[in-house]
C-alpha positions as semicolon CSV with decimal commas, in nm:
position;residue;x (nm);y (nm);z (nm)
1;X;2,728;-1,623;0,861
2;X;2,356;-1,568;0,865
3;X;2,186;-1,528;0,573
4;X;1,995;-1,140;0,477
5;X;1,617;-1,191;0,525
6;X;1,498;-1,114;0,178
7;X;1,393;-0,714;0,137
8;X;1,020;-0,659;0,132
9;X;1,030;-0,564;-0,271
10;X;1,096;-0,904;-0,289
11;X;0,835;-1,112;-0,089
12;X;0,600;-1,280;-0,220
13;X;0,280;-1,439;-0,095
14;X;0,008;-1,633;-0,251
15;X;-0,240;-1,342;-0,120
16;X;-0,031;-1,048;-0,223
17;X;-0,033;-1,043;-0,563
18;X;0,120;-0,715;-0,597
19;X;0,533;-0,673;-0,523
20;X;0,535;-0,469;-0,236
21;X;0,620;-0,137;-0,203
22;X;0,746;0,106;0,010
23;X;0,438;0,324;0,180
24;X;0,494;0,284;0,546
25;X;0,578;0,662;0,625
26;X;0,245;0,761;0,481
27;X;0,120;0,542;0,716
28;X;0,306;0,675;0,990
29;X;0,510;0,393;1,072
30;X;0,401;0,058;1,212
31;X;0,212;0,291;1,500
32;X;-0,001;0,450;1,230
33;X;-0,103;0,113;1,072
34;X;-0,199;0,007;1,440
35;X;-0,392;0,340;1,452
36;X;-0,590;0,305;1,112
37;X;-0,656;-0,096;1,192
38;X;-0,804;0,057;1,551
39;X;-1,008;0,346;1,317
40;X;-1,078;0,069;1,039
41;X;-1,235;-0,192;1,301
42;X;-1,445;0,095;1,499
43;X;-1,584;0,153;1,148
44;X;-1,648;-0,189;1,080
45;X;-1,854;-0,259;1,360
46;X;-2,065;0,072;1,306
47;X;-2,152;-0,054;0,984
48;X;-2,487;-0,255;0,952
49;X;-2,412;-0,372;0,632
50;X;-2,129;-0,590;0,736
51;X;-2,076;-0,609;1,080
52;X;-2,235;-0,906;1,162
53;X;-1,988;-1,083;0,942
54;X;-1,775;-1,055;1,288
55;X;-2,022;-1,130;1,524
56;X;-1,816;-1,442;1,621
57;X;-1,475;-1,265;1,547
58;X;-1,152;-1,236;1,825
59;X;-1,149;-0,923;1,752
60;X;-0,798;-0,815;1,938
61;X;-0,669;-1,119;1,737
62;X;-0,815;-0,940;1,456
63;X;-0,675;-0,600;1,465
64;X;-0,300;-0,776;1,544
65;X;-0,352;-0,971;1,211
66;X;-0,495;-0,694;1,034
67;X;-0,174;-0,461;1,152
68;X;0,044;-0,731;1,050
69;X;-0,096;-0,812;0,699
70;X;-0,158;-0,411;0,669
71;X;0,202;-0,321;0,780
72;X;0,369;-0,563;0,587
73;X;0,193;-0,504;0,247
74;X;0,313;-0,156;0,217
75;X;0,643;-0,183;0,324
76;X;0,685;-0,189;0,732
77;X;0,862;-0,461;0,945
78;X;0,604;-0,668;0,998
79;X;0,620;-1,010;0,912
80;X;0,216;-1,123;0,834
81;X;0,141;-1,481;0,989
82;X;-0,212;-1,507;0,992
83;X;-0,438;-1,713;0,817
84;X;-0,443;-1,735;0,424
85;X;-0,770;-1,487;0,318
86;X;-0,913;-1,804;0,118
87;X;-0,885;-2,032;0,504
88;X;-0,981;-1,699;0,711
89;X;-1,245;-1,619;0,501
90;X;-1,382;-1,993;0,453
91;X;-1,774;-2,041;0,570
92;X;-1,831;-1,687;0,543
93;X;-1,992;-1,652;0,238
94;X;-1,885;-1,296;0,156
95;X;-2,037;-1,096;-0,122
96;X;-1,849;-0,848;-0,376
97;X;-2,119;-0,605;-0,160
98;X;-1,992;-0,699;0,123
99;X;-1,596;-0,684;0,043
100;X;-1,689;-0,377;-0,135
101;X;-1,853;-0,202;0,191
102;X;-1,578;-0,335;0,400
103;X;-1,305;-0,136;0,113
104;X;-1,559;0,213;0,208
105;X;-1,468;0,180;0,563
106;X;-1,095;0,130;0,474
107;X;-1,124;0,441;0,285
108;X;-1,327;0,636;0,549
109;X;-1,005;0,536;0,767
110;X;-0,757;0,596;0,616
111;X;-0,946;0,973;0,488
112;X;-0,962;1,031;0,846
113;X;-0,569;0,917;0,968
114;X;-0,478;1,180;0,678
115;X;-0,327;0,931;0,442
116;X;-0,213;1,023;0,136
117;X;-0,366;0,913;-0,157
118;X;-0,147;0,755;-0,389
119;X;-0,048;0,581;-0,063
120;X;-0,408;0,475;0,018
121;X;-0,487;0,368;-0,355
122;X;-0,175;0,155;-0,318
123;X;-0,336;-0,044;-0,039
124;X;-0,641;-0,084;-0,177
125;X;-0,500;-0,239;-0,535
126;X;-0,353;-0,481;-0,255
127;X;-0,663;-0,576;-0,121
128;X;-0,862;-0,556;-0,435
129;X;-0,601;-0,853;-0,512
130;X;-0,720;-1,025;-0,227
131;X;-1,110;-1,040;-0,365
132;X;-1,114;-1,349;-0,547
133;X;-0,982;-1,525;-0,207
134;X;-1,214;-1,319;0,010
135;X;-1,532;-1,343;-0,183
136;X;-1,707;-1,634;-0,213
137;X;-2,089;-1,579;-0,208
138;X;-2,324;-1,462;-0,501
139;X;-2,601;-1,167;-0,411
140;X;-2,605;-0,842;-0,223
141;X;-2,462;-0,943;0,083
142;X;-2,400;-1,296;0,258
């Protein structure tokens, strides 16, 4: 007999510091995470401030891990199995400015795919988690 995969309450990774919880409907679904990573990357790559951190980036390879990591933090069935943040962040030299103008476009995203807020603070306490493995760079921006 095969054994259960383990519920997502109880997975635990060495970038999600958080035990995950159920959001997904506010999301929409693993179709609405697609949809905010899609809204999430177009802002991104409007914004002057950062965007040339992903000058170099896949970025189709980026919005799948992005929907993966995003899906599976709050709750959907989606298994994440990118990169560590610490190895997919390495060389960059990100700032706190920079992480923190990256977290305003995740806001603006999610503001615009109507998601609701305790939902939305939810993910971002996940990826506020994720800052010391993200940011590695002193000053304004890298």
């Amino acid at each position: 007999m095969a054994e259960a995969a383990p519920s997502a309450a109880s997975v635990q990774r060495a970038d999600i510091k958080m035990p995950i919880q159920n959001h997904i409907d506010a999301f929409g679904g693993k179709s609405g995470v697609k949809a905010l990573i899609n809204t999430f990357v177009g802002y991104v790559a409007a914004d002057p401030h950062i965007n040339y951190y992903f000058a170099h980036t896949n970025i189709k390879a980026l919005k799948y891990n992005l929907t993966q990591q995003v899906c599976e933090v709050v709750g959907g069935p989606c298994t994440y199995t990118g990169p560590t943040m610490t190895a997919a962040h390495k060389n960059l030299h990100v700032t706190t400015a920079a992480f923190n103008y990256l977290a305003q476009d995740m806001i603006k995203a999610m503001d615009q795919r109507d998601i609701a807020k305790p939902a939305q603070n939810y993910l971002l306490a996940q990826l506020a988690a994720m800052e010391p493995q993200i940011v590695t760079a002193n000053g304004p921006l890298g």
